mmCIF file of N, CA and C and ligand atoms in Angstrom:
data_model
loop_
_atom_site.group_PDB
_atom_site.id
_atom_site.type_symbol
_atom_site.label_atom_id
_atom_site.label_comp_id
_atom_site.label_asym_id
_atom_site.label_seq_id
_atom_site.Cartn_x
_atom_site.Cartn_y
_atom_site.Cartn_z
ATOM 1 N N MET A 751 -13.241 -5.407 -14.087
ATOM 2 C CA MET A 751 -11.905 -5.348 -13.459
ATOM 3 C C MET A 751 -10.897 -4.772 -14.445
ATOM 4 N N VAL A 752 -9.997 -3.965 -13.918
ATOM 5 C CA VAL A 752 -8.942 -3.388 -14.752
ATOM 6 C C VAL A 752 -8.001 -4.509 -15.183
ATOM 7 N N ALA A 753 -7.730 -4.561 -16.486
ATOM 8 C CA ALA A 753 -6.788 -5.586 -16.955
ATOM 9 C C ALA A 753 -5.415 -5.323 -16.349
ATOM 10 N N MET A 754 -4.683 -6.406 -16.047
ATOM 11 C CA MET A 754 -3.385 -6.224 -15.389
ATOM 12 C C MET A 754 -2.414 -5.378 -16.212
ATOM 13 N N GLN A 755 -2.531 -5.475 -17.553
ATOM 14 C CA GLN A 755 -1.637 -4.675 -18.408
ATOM 15 C C GLN A 755 -1.893 -3.185 -18.224
ATOM 16 N N GLU A 756 -3.097 -2.840 -17.792
ATOM 17 C CA GLU A 756 -3.458 -1.434 -17.611
ATOM 18 C C GLU A 756 -3.236 -0.960 -16.181
ATOM 19 N N CYS A 757 -2.857 -1.854 -15.291
ATOM 20 C CA CYS A 757 -2.810 -1.528 -13.869
ATOM 21 C C CYS A 757 -1.534 -0.744 -13.535
ATOM 22 N N ILE A 758 -1.725 0.482 -13.014
ATOM 23 C CA ILE A 758 -0.535 1.309 -12.757
ATOM 24 C C ILE A 758 0.366 0.702 -11.680
ATOM 25 N N PHE A 759 -0.212 0.019 -10.713
ATOM 26 C CA PHE A 759 0.640 -0.551 -9.659
ATOM 27 C C PHE A 759 1.384 -1.791 -10.168
ATOM 28 N N CYS A 760 0.793 -2.552 -11.095
ATOM 29 C CA CYS A 760 1.553 -3.634 -11.744
ATOM 30 C C CYS A 760 2.728 -3.036 -12.525
ATOM 31 N N LYS A 761 2.477 -1.890 -13.163
ATOM 32 C CA LYS A 761 3.549 -1.247 -13.943
ATOM 33 C C LYS A 761 4.655 -0.723 -13.030
ATOM 34 N N ILE A 762 4.284 -0.228 -11.863
ATOM 35 C CA ILE A 762 5.313 0.209 -10.907
ATOM 36 C C ILE A 762 6.093 -1.002 -10.414
ATOM 37 N N SER A 763 5.387 -2.092 -10.122
ATOM 38 C CA SER A 763 6.116 -3.244 -9.577
ATOM 39 C C SER A 763 7.015 -3.894 -10.621
ATOM 40 N N SER A 764 6.668 -3.758 -11.917
ATOM 41 C CA SER A 764 7.539 -4.335 -12.965
ATOM 42 C C SER A 764 8.634 -3.361 -13.400
ATOM 43 N N GLY A 765 8.564 -2.112 -12.930
ATOM 44 C CA GLY A 765 9.575 -1.123 -13.302
ATOM 45 C C GLY A 765 9.208 -0.330 -14.547
ATOM 46 N N GLU A 766 8.048 -0.638 -15.124
ATOM 47 C CA GLU A 766 7.619 0.047 -16.345
ATOM 48 C C GLU A 766 7.262 1.515 -16.080
ATOM 49 N N LEU A 767 6.744 1.783 -14.867
ATOM 50 C CA LEU A 767 6.449 3.161 -14.444
ATOM 51 C C LEU A 767 7.370 3.507 -13.284
ATOM 52 N N PRO A 768 7.872 4.759 -13.253
ATOM 53 C CA PRO A 768 8.769 5.139 -12.156
ATOM 54 C C PRO A 768 8.017 5.367 -10.852
ATOM 55 N N ALA A 769 8.719 5.155 -9.756
ATOM 56 C CA ALA A 769 8.172 5.457 -8.424
ATOM 57 C C ALA A 769 9.357 5.592 -7.482
ATOM 58 N N LYS A 770 9.124 6.277 -6.367
ATOM 59 C CA LYS A 770 10.166 6.373 -5.338
ATOM 60 C C LYS A 770 10.042 5.148 -4.443
ATOM 61 N N ILE A 771 10.773 4.121 -4.793
ATOM 62 C CA ILE A 771 10.647 2.838 -4.090
ATOM 63 C C ILE A 771 11.410 2.893 -2.770
ATOM 64 N N VAL A 772 10.743 2.494 -1.696
ATOM 65 C CA VAL A 772 11.397 2.523 -0.383
ATOM 66 C C VAL A 772 11.707 1.117 0.126
ATOM 67 N N TYR A 773 11.101 0.104 -0.485
ATOM 68 C CA TYR A 773 11.345 -1.275 -0.050
ATOM 69 C C TYR A 773 10.941 -2.205 -1.182
ATOM 70 N N THR A 774 11.699 -3.285 -1.346
ATOM 71 C CA THR A 774 11.272 -4.323 -2.287
ATOM 72 C C THR A 774 11.831 -5.674 -1.861
ATOM 73 N N ASP A 775 11.045 -6.710 -2.070
ATOM 74 C CA ASP A 775 11.562 -8.074 -1.934
ATOM 75 C C ASP A 775 10.889 -8.915 -3.013
ATOM 76 N N ARG A 776 10.930 -10.213 -2.910
ATOM 77 C CA ARG A 776 10.393 -11.047 -3.987
ATOM 78 C C ARG A 776 8.899 -10.798 -4.246
ATOM 79 N N ASP A 777 8.159 -10.581 -3.174
ATOM 80 C CA ASP A 777 6.694 -10.550 -3.288
ATOM 81 C C ASP A 777 6.044 -9.202 -3.020
ATOM 82 N N VAL A 778 6.793 -8.299 -2.385
ATOM 83 C CA VAL A 778 6.205 -7.042 -1.906
ATOM 84 C C VAL A 778 7.050 -5.866 -2.390
ATOM 85 N N ILE A 779 6.375 -4.765 -2.696
ATOM 86 C CA ILE A 779 7.100 -3.539 -3.036
ATOM 87 C C ILE A 779 6.395 -2.364 -2.341
ATOM 88 N N ALA A 780 7.166 -1.388 -1.927
ATOM 89 C CA ALA A 780 6.589 -0.215 -1.264
ATOM 90 C C ALA A 780 7.193 1.033 -1.885
ATOM 91 N N PHE A 781 6.362 2.043 -2.070
ATOM 92 C CA PHE A 781 6.816 3.275 -2.722
ATOM 93 C C PHE A 781 6.058 4.462 -2.163
ATOM 94 N N GLU A 782 6.637 5.636 -2.341
ATOM 95 C CA GLU A 782 6.034 6.871 -1.843
ATOM 96 C C GLU A 782 4.747 7.157 -2.626
ATOM 97 N N ASP A 783 3.684 7.538 -1.903
ATOM 98 C CA ASP A 783 2.462 7.942 -2.579
ATOM 99 C C ASP A 783 2.737 9.250 -3.343
ATOM 100 N N ILE A 784 2.208 9.323 -4.545
ATOM 101 C CA ILE A 784 2.469 10.481 -5.407
ATOM 102 C C ILE A 784 1.744 11.733 -4.894
ATOM 103 N N ASN A 785 0.728 11.551 -4.082
ATOM 104 C CA ASN A 785 -0.076 12.662 -3.576
ATOM 105 C C ASN A 785 -0.221 12.508 -2.054
ATOM 106 N N LYS A 786 0.831 12.900 -1.358
ATOM 107 C CA LYS A 786 0.922 12.624 0.078
ATOM 108 C C LYS A 786 -0.181 13.298 0.889
ATOM 109 N N GLU A 787 -0.794 12.518 1.758
ATOM 110 C CA GLU A 787 -1.805 13.036 2.693
ATOM 111 C C GLU A 787 -1.221 13.258 4.082
ATOM 112 N N ALA A 788 0.046 12.965 4.228
ATOM 113 C CA ALA A 788 0.736 13.108 5.518
ATOM 114 C C ALA A 788 2.236 13.146 5.225
ATOM 115 N N PRO A 789 3.047 13.633 6.184
ATOM 116 C CA PRO A 789 4.495 13.697 5.934
ATOM 117 C C PRO A 789 5.085 12.338 5.526
ATOM 118 N N VAL A 790 4.578 11.268 6.123
ATOM 119 C CA VAL A 790 4.937 9.915 5.656
ATOM 120 C C VAL A 790 3.691 9.318 5.014
ATOM 121 N N HIS A 791 3.794 8.989 3.747
ATOM 122 C CA HIS A 791 2.672 8.325 3.058
ATOM 123 C C HIS A 791 3.267 7.360 2.032
ATOM 124 N N VAL A 792 3.276 6.113 2.423
ATOM 125 C CA VAL A 792 3.884 5.061 1.605
ATOM 126 C C VAL A 792 2.807 4.030 1.290
ATOM 127 N N LEU A 793 2.857 3.490 0.080
ATOM 128 C CA LEU A 793 1.943 2.416 -0.308
ATOM 129 C C LEU A 793 2.714 1.108 -0.338
ATOM 130 N N VAL A 794 2.174 0.108 0.328
ATOM 131 C CA VAL A 794 2.806 -1.219 0.370
ATOM 132 C C VAL A 794 1.888 -2.170 -0.391
ATOM 133 N N ILE A 795 2.423 -2.805 -1.414
ATOM 134 C CA ILE A 795 1.558 -3.624 -2.287
ATOM 135 C C ILE A 795 2.170 -5.004 -2.537
ATOM 136 N N PRO A 796 1.293 -5.993 -2.802
ATOM 137 C CA PRO A 796 1.827 -7.263 -3.297
ATOM 138 C C PRO A 796 2.250 -7.059 -4.750
ATOM 139 N N LYS A 797 3.358 -7.663 -5.177
ATOM 140 C CA LYS A 797 3.754 -7.538 -6.589
ATOM 141 C C LYS A 797 2.709 -8.201 -7.481
ATOM 142 N N LYS A 798 2.137 -9.274 -6.960
ATOM 143 C CA LYS A 798 1.084 -9.983 -7.684
ATOM 144 C C LYS A 798 -0.195 -9.127 -7.723
ATOM 145 N N HIS A 799 -0.883 -9.154 -8.831
ATOM 146 C CA HIS A 799 -2.111 -8.355 -8.958
ATOM 147 C C HIS A 799 -3.255 -8.997 -8.174
ATOM 148 N N ILE A 800 -3.586 -8.372 -7.044
ATOM 149 C CA ILE A 800 -4.783 -8.750 -6.275
ATOM 150 C C ILE A 800 -5.637 -7.482 -6.270
ATOM 151 N N PRO A 801 -6.847 -7.530 -6.835
ATOM 152 C CA PRO A 801 -7.613 -6.289 -7.024
ATOM 153 C C PRO A 801 -7.990 -5.561 -5.740
ATOM 154 N N GLY A 802 -8.220 -6.280 -4.673
ATOM 155 C CA GLY A 802 -8.612 -5.590 -3.442
ATOM 156 C C GLY A 802 -8.919 -6.570 -2.333
ATOM 157 N N ALA A 803 -9.365 -6.014 -1.203
ATOM 158 C CA ALA A 803 -9.610 -6.842 -0.015
ATOM 159 C C ALA A 803 -10.648 -7.941 -0.291
ATOM 160 N N ASN A 804 -11.552 -7.674 -1.218
ATOM 161 C CA ASN A 804 -12.559 -8.686 -1.565
ATOM 162 C C ASN A 804 -11.948 -9.945 -2.169
ATOM 163 N N LYS A 805 -10.750 -9.795 -2.690
ATOM 164 C CA LYS A 805 -10.124 -10.914 -3.394
ATOM 165 C C LYS A 805 -9.075 -11.633 -2.545
ATOM 166 N N VAL A 806 -9.105 -11.358 -1.246
ATOM 167 C CA VAL A 806 -8.217 -12.094 -0.355
ATOM 168 C C VAL A 806 -8.787 -13.495 -0.198
ATOM 169 N N ASP A 807 -7.933 -14.501 -0.400
ATOM 170 C CA ASP A 807 -8.398 -15.868 -0.184
ATOM 171 C C ASP A 807 -7.320 -16.652 0.550
ATOM 172 N N LYS A 808 -7.580 -17.935 0.759
ATOM 173 C CA LYS A 808 -6.639 -18.726 1.559
ATOM 174 C C LYS A 808 -5.244 -18.759 0.947
ATOM 175 N N GLY A 809 -5.177 -18.576 -0.376
ATOM 176 C CA GLY A 809 -3.878 -18.633 -1.050
ATOM 177 C C GLY A 809 -3.024 -17.394 -0.854
ATOM 178 N N ASN A 810 -3.599 -16.297 -0.375
ATOM 179 C CA ASN A 810 -2.765 -15.084 -0.230
ATOM 180 C C ASN A 810 -2.821 -14.440 1.165
ATOM 181 N N ILE A 811 -3.363 -15.168 2.140
ATOM 182 C CA ILE A 811 -3.428 -14.641 3.508
ATOM 183 C C ILE A 811 -2.036 -14.276 4.028
ATOM 184 N N GLU A 812 -1.091 -15.157 3.811
ATOM 185 C CA GLU A 812 0.250 -14.929 4.355
ATOM 186 C C GLU A 812 0.891 -13.705 3.698
ATOM 187 N N LEU A 813 0.707 -13.593 2.394
ATOM 188 C CA LEU A 813 1.251 -12.460 1.643
ATOM 189 C C LEU A 813 0.705 -11.142 2.205
ATOM 190 N N LEU A 814 -0.581 -11.131 2.530
ATOM 191 C CA LEU A 814 -1.180 -9.887 3.016
ATOM 192 C C LEU A 814 -0.707 -9.570 4.428
ATOM 193 N N GLY A 815 -0.443 -10.583 5.217
ATOM 194 C CA GLY A 815 0.163 -10.362 6.532
ATOM 195 C C GLY A 815 1.520 -9.704 6.387
ATOM 196 N N ARG A 816 2.211 -10.073 5.333
ATOM 197 C CA ARG A 816 3.540 -9.492 5.105
ATOM 198 C C ARG A 816 3.463 -8.015 4.740
ATOM 199 N N LEU A 817 2.359 -7.572 4.166
ATOM 200 C CA LEU A 817 2.219 -6.132 3.889
ATOM 201 C C LEU A 817 2.282 -5.347 5.200
ATOM 202 N N VAL A 818 1.600 -5.856 6.223
ATOM 203 C CA VAL A 818 1.607 -5.180 7.529
ATOM 204 C C VAL A 818 3.010 -5.252 8.142
ATOM 205 N N TYR A 819 3.632 -6.392 7.997
ATOM 206 C CA TYR A 819 4.988 -6.557 8.526
ATOM 207 C C TYR A 819 5.954 -5.553 7.873
ATOM 208 N N VAL A 820 5.889 -5.466 6.551
ATOM 209 C CA VAL A 820 6.765 -4.538 5.814
ATOM 210 C C VAL A 820 6.446 -3.092 6.213
ATOM 211 N N ALA A 821 5.155 -2.774 6.335
ATOM 212 C CA ALA A 821 4.769 -1.408 6.736
ATOM 213 C C ALA A 821 5.364 -1.072 8.104
ATOM 214 N N SER A 822 5.365 -2.015 9.016
ATOM 215 C CA SER A 822 5.907 -1.745 10.360
ATOM 216 C C SER A 822 7.413 -1.503 10.298
ATOM 217 N N LYS A 823 8.082 -2.194 9.390
ATOM 218 C CA LYS A 823 9.536 -1.981 9.226
ATOM 219 C C LYS A 823 9.808 -0.599 8.632
ATOM 220 N N ILE A 824 8.986 -0.199 7.673
ATOM 221 C CA ILE A 824 9.170 1.127 7.053
ATOM 222 C C ILE A 824 8.877 2.214 8.093
ATOM 223 N N ALA A 825 7.854 1.999 8.919
ATOM 224 C CA ALA A 825 7.529 2.963 9.982
ATOM 225 C C ALA A 825 8.746 3.152 10.898
ATOM 226 N N LYS A 826 9.443 2.073 11.161
ATOM 227 C CA LYS A 826 10.649 2.135 11.988
ATOM 228 C C LYS A 826 11.728 2.948 11.266
ATOM 229 N N ASP A 827 11.949 2.636 9.984
ATOM 230 C CA ASP A 827 12.948 3.368 9.183
ATOM 231 C C ASP A 827 12.631 4.856 9.127
ATOM 232 N N LYS A 828 11.338 5.174 9.044
ATOM 233 C CA LYS A 828 10.918 6.581 8.925
ATOM 234 C C LYS A 828 10.780 7.262 10.285
ATOM 235 N N LYS A 829 11.086 6.517 11.333
ATOM 236 C CA LYS A 829 11.098 7.044 12.712
ATOM 237 C C LYS A 829 9.728 7.556 13.187
ATOM 238 N N ILE A 830 8.695 6.842 12.789
ATOM 239 C CA ILE A 830 7.349 7.177 13.285
ATOM 240 C C ILE A 830 6.798 6.034 14.135
ATOM 241 N N GLU A 831 7.688 5.116 14.460
ATOM 242 C CA GLU A 831 7.270 3.930 15.213
ATOM 243 C C GLU A 831 6.628 4.314 16.549
ATOM 244 N N SER A 832 7.261 5.241 17.277
ATOM 245 C CA SER A 832 6.708 5.550 18.600
ATOM 246 C C SER A 832 5.696 6.692 18.563
ATOM 247 N N SER A 833 5.808 7.596 17.590
ATOM 248 C CA SER A 833 4.794 8.666 17.503
ATOM 249 C C SER A 833 3.461 8.098 17.030
ATOM 250 N N GLY A 834 3.514 7.051 16.230
ATOM 251 C CA GLY A 834 2.299 6.384 15.770
ATOM 252 C C GLY A 834 2.046 6.573 14.289
ATOM 253 N N TYR A 835 1.205 5.736 13.771
ATOM 254 C CA TYR A 835 0.887 5.798 12.333
ATOM 255 C C TYR A 835 -0.425 5.074 12.099
ATOM 256 N N ARG A 836 -0.938 5.268 10.893
ATOM 257 C CA ARG A 836 -2.196 4.617 10.527
ATOM 258 C C ARG A 836 -1.989 3.749 9.291
ATOM 259 N N LEU A 837 -2.545 2.554 9.327
ATOM 260 C CA LEU A 837 -2.530 1.645 8.179
ATOM 261 C C LEU A 837 -3.955 1.570 7.637
ATOM 262 N N VAL A 838 -4.092 1.813 6.334
ATOM 263 C CA VAL A 838 -5.430 1.878 5.729
ATOM 264 C C VAL A 838 -5.484 1.021 4.466
ATOM 265 N N ILE A 839 -6.560 0.251 4.358
ATOM 266 C CA ILE A 839 -6.864 -0.421 3.082
ATOM 267 C C ILE A 839 -8.260 0.025 2.682
ATOM 268 N N ASN A 840 -8.352 0.799 1.609
ATOM 269 C CA ASN A 840 -9.654 1.191 1.098
ATOM 270 C C ASN A 840 -10.176 0.080 0.200
ATOM 271 N N SER A 841 -11.444 -0.238 0.363
ATOM 272 C CA SER A 841 -12.038 -1.289 -0.465
ATOM 273 C C SER A 841 -13.349 -0.791 -1.057
ATOM 274 N N GLY A 842 -13.358 -0.651 -2.365
ATOM 275 C CA GLY A 842 -14.600 -0.311 -3.051
ATOM 276 C C GLY A 842 -14.940 1.169 -3.046
ATOM 277 N N LYS A 843 -16.081 1.449 -3.611
ATOM 278 C CA LYS A 843 -16.529 2.811 -3.919
ATOM 279 C C LYS A 843 -16.695 3.677 -2.671
ATOM 280 N N ASP A 844 -17.429 3.186 -1.682
ATOM 281 C CA ASP A 844 -17.702 4.008 -0.496
ATOM 282 C C ASP A 844 -16.426 4.369 0.255
ATOM 283 N N ALA A 845 -15.425 3.508 0.176
ATOM 284 C CA ALA A 845 -14.164 3.794 0.870
ATOM 285 C C ALA A 845 -13.231 4.648 0.019
ATOM 286 N N GLY A 846 -13.598 4.849 -1.252
ATOM 287 C CA GLY A 846 -12.781 5.680 -2.137
ATOM 288 C C GLY A 846 -11.584 4.956 -2.722
ATOM 289 N N GLN A 847 -11.718 3.640 -2.938
ATOM 290 C CA GLN A 847 -10.598 2.921 -3.580
ATOM 291 C C GLN A 847 -10.521 3.328 -5.045
ATOM 292 N N ASP A 848 -9.385 3.940 -5.415
ATOM 293 C CA ASP A 848 -9.211 4.412 -6.792
ATOM 294 C C ASP A 848 -8.406 3.441 -7.633
ATOM 295 N N VAL A 849 -7.427 2.810 -7.006
ATOM 296 C CA VAL A 849 -6.552 1.909 -7.759
ATOM 297 C C VAL A 849 -6.923 0.471 -7.404
ATOM 298 N N LEU A 850 -7.317 -0.271 -8.431
ATOM 299 C CA LEU A 850 -7.825 -1.627 -8.185
ATOM 300 C C LEU A 850 -6.697 -2.659 -8.174
ATOM 301 N N HIS A 851 -5.671 -2.345 -7.425
ATOM 302 C CA HIS A 851 -4.585 -3.283 -7.106
ATOM 303 C C HIS A 851 -4.365 -3.061 -5.614
ATOM 304 N N MET A 852 -4.612 -4.085 -4.844
ATOM 305 C CA MET A 852 -4.620 -3.934 -3.388
ATOM 306 C C MET A 852 -3.369 -3.213 -2.873
ATOM 307 N N HIS A 853 -3.599 -2.274 -1.970
ATOM 308 C CA HIS A 853 -2.468 -1.526 -1.393
ATOM 309 C C HIS A 853 -2.791 -1.129 0.028
ATOM 310 N N LEU A 854 -1.755 -1.151 0.823
ATOM 311 C CA LEU A 854 -1.856 -0.734 2.223
ATOM 312 C C LEU A 854 -1.217 0.645 2.323
ATOM 313 N N HIS A 855 -1.997 1.619 2.794
ATOM 314 C CA HIS A 855 -1.442 2.960 3.010
ATOM 315 C C HIS A 855 -0.777 2.976 4.381
ATOM 316 N N LEU A 856 0.468 3.429 4.423
ATOM 317 C CA LEU A 856 1.148 3.721 5.687
ATOM 318 C C LEU A 856 1.201 5.239 5.802
ATOM 319 N N LEU A 857 0.496 5.764 6.799
ATOM 320 C CA LEU A 857 0.398 7.215 6.978
ATOM 321 C C LEU A 857 0.932 7.586 8.348
ATOM 322 N N GLY A 858 1.758 8.634 8.396
ATOM 323 C CA GLY A 858 2.278 9.048 9.693
ATOM 324 C C GLY A 858 2.955 10.400 9.619
ATOM 325 N N GLY A 859 3.483 10.825 10.754
ATOM 326 C CA GLY A 859 4.172 12.111 10.823
ATOM 327 C C GLY A 859 3.252 13.259 11.174
ATOM 328 N N ARG A 860 2.004 12.956 11.432
ATOM 329 C CA ARG A 860 1.063 13.967 11.940
ATOM 330 C C ARG A 860 -0.030 13.221 12.705
ATOM 331 N N LYS A 861 -0.861 14.004 13.386
ATOM 332 C CA LYS A 861 -1.944 13.387 14.148
ATOM 333 C C LYS A 861 -3.165 13.187 13.246
ATOM 334 N N PHE A 862 -3.832 12.057 13.396
ATOM 335 C CA PHE A 862 -5.036 11.761 12.617
ATOM 336 C C PHE A 862 -6.258 11.785 13.525
ATOM 337 N N THR A 863 -7.363 12.147 12.916
ATOM 338 C CA THR A 863 -8.594 12.151 13.714
ATOM 339 C C THR A 863 -9.325 10.807 13.571
ATOM 340 N N TRP A 864 -10.185 10.555 14.512
ATOM 341 C CA TRP A 864 -11.057 9.379 14.452
ATOM 342 C C TRP A 864 -12.427 9.788 14.914
ATOM 343 N N PRO A 865 -13.511 9.449 14.275
ATOM 344 C CA PRO A 865 -13.575 8.592 13.099
ATOM 345 C C PRO A 865 -13.048 9.289 11.841
ATOM 346 N N PRO A 866 -12.601 8.498 10.855
ATOM 347 C CA PRO A 866 -12.080 9.078 9.622
ATOM 348 C C PRO A 866 -13.220 9.713 8.820
ATOM 349 N N GLY A 867 -12.880 10.611 7.925
ATOM 350 C CA GLY A 867 -13.889 11.313 7.134
ATOM 351 C C GLY A 867 -14.479 10.421 6.059
HETATM 352 P P1 LIG B 978 -6.868 4.455 -2.990
HETATM 353 O O1 LIG B 978 -7.757 5.663 -3.015
HETATM 354 O O2 LIG B 978 -6.868 3.736 -1.675
HETATM 355 O O3 LIG B 978 -7.114 3.524 -4.174
HETATM 356 O O4 LIG B 978 -5.405 5.019 -3.112
HETATM 357 C C1 LIG B 978 -4.707 5.157 -4.303
HETATM 358 C C2 LIG B 978 -3.455 5.934 -3.977
HETATM 359 O O5 LIG B 978 -2.532 5.748 -5.022
HETATM 360 C C3 LIG B 978 -3.683 7.436 -3.834
HETATM 361 O O6 LIG B 978 -3.239 7.855 -2.540
HETATM 362 C C4 LIG B 978 -2.826 8.034 -4.954
HETATM 363 O O7 LIG B 978 -2.225 9.255 -4.598
HETATM 364 C C5 LIG B 978 -1.813 6.936 -5.200
HETATM 365 N N1 LIG B 978 -1.235 6.892 -6.527
HETATM 366 C C6 LIG B 978 -1.909 6.906 -7.709
HETATM 367 N N2 LIG B 978 -1.048 6.811 -8.734
HETATM 368 C C7 LIG B 978 0.202 6.738 -8.196
HETATM 369 C C8 LIG B 978 1.510 6.639 -8.730
HETATM 370 N N3 LIG B 978 1.734 6.590 -10.055
HETATM 371 N N4 LIG B 978 2.554 6.587 -7.875
HETATM 372 C C9 LIG B 978 2.348 6.651 -6.547
HETATM 373 N N5 LIG B 978 1.138 6.738 -5.977
HETATM 374 C C10 LIG B 978 0.070 6.786 -6.785
HETATM 375 ZN ZN1 LIG B 979 -2.052 -4.637 -10.617
#
């Protein structure tokens, strides 16, 4: 596991690394993805270091529900609420998870295909 001191998303949430922050509260922060895959591409993360979906437990279920809640609010702010959007959590190697700090991708502003690649 990546040590928390080395985690880029922990550094963004502490302000040590810059990011285009679009939302923040006590427990959650959201910022623009540095390499956008769609006109709207925002990452919503818990400020607390949770490595990924495998590490969801009874103590953080509510926090993770709030990621979806925050993403829906940002979708509204970005005016993609009615056109639609996709929420993605990549977990592990086969899904292509690169950053081992759990994050919810909010993607929108274009049409997506299904099944995903
Ligand atoms: P994943 O493949 O699900 O782990 O997604 C990681 C995402 O983090 C990718 O979409 C990257 O473009 C994004 N990313 C990596 N570093 C940064 C950064 N410093 N600021 C914003 N987004 C980043
Ligand atoms: Zn982290």
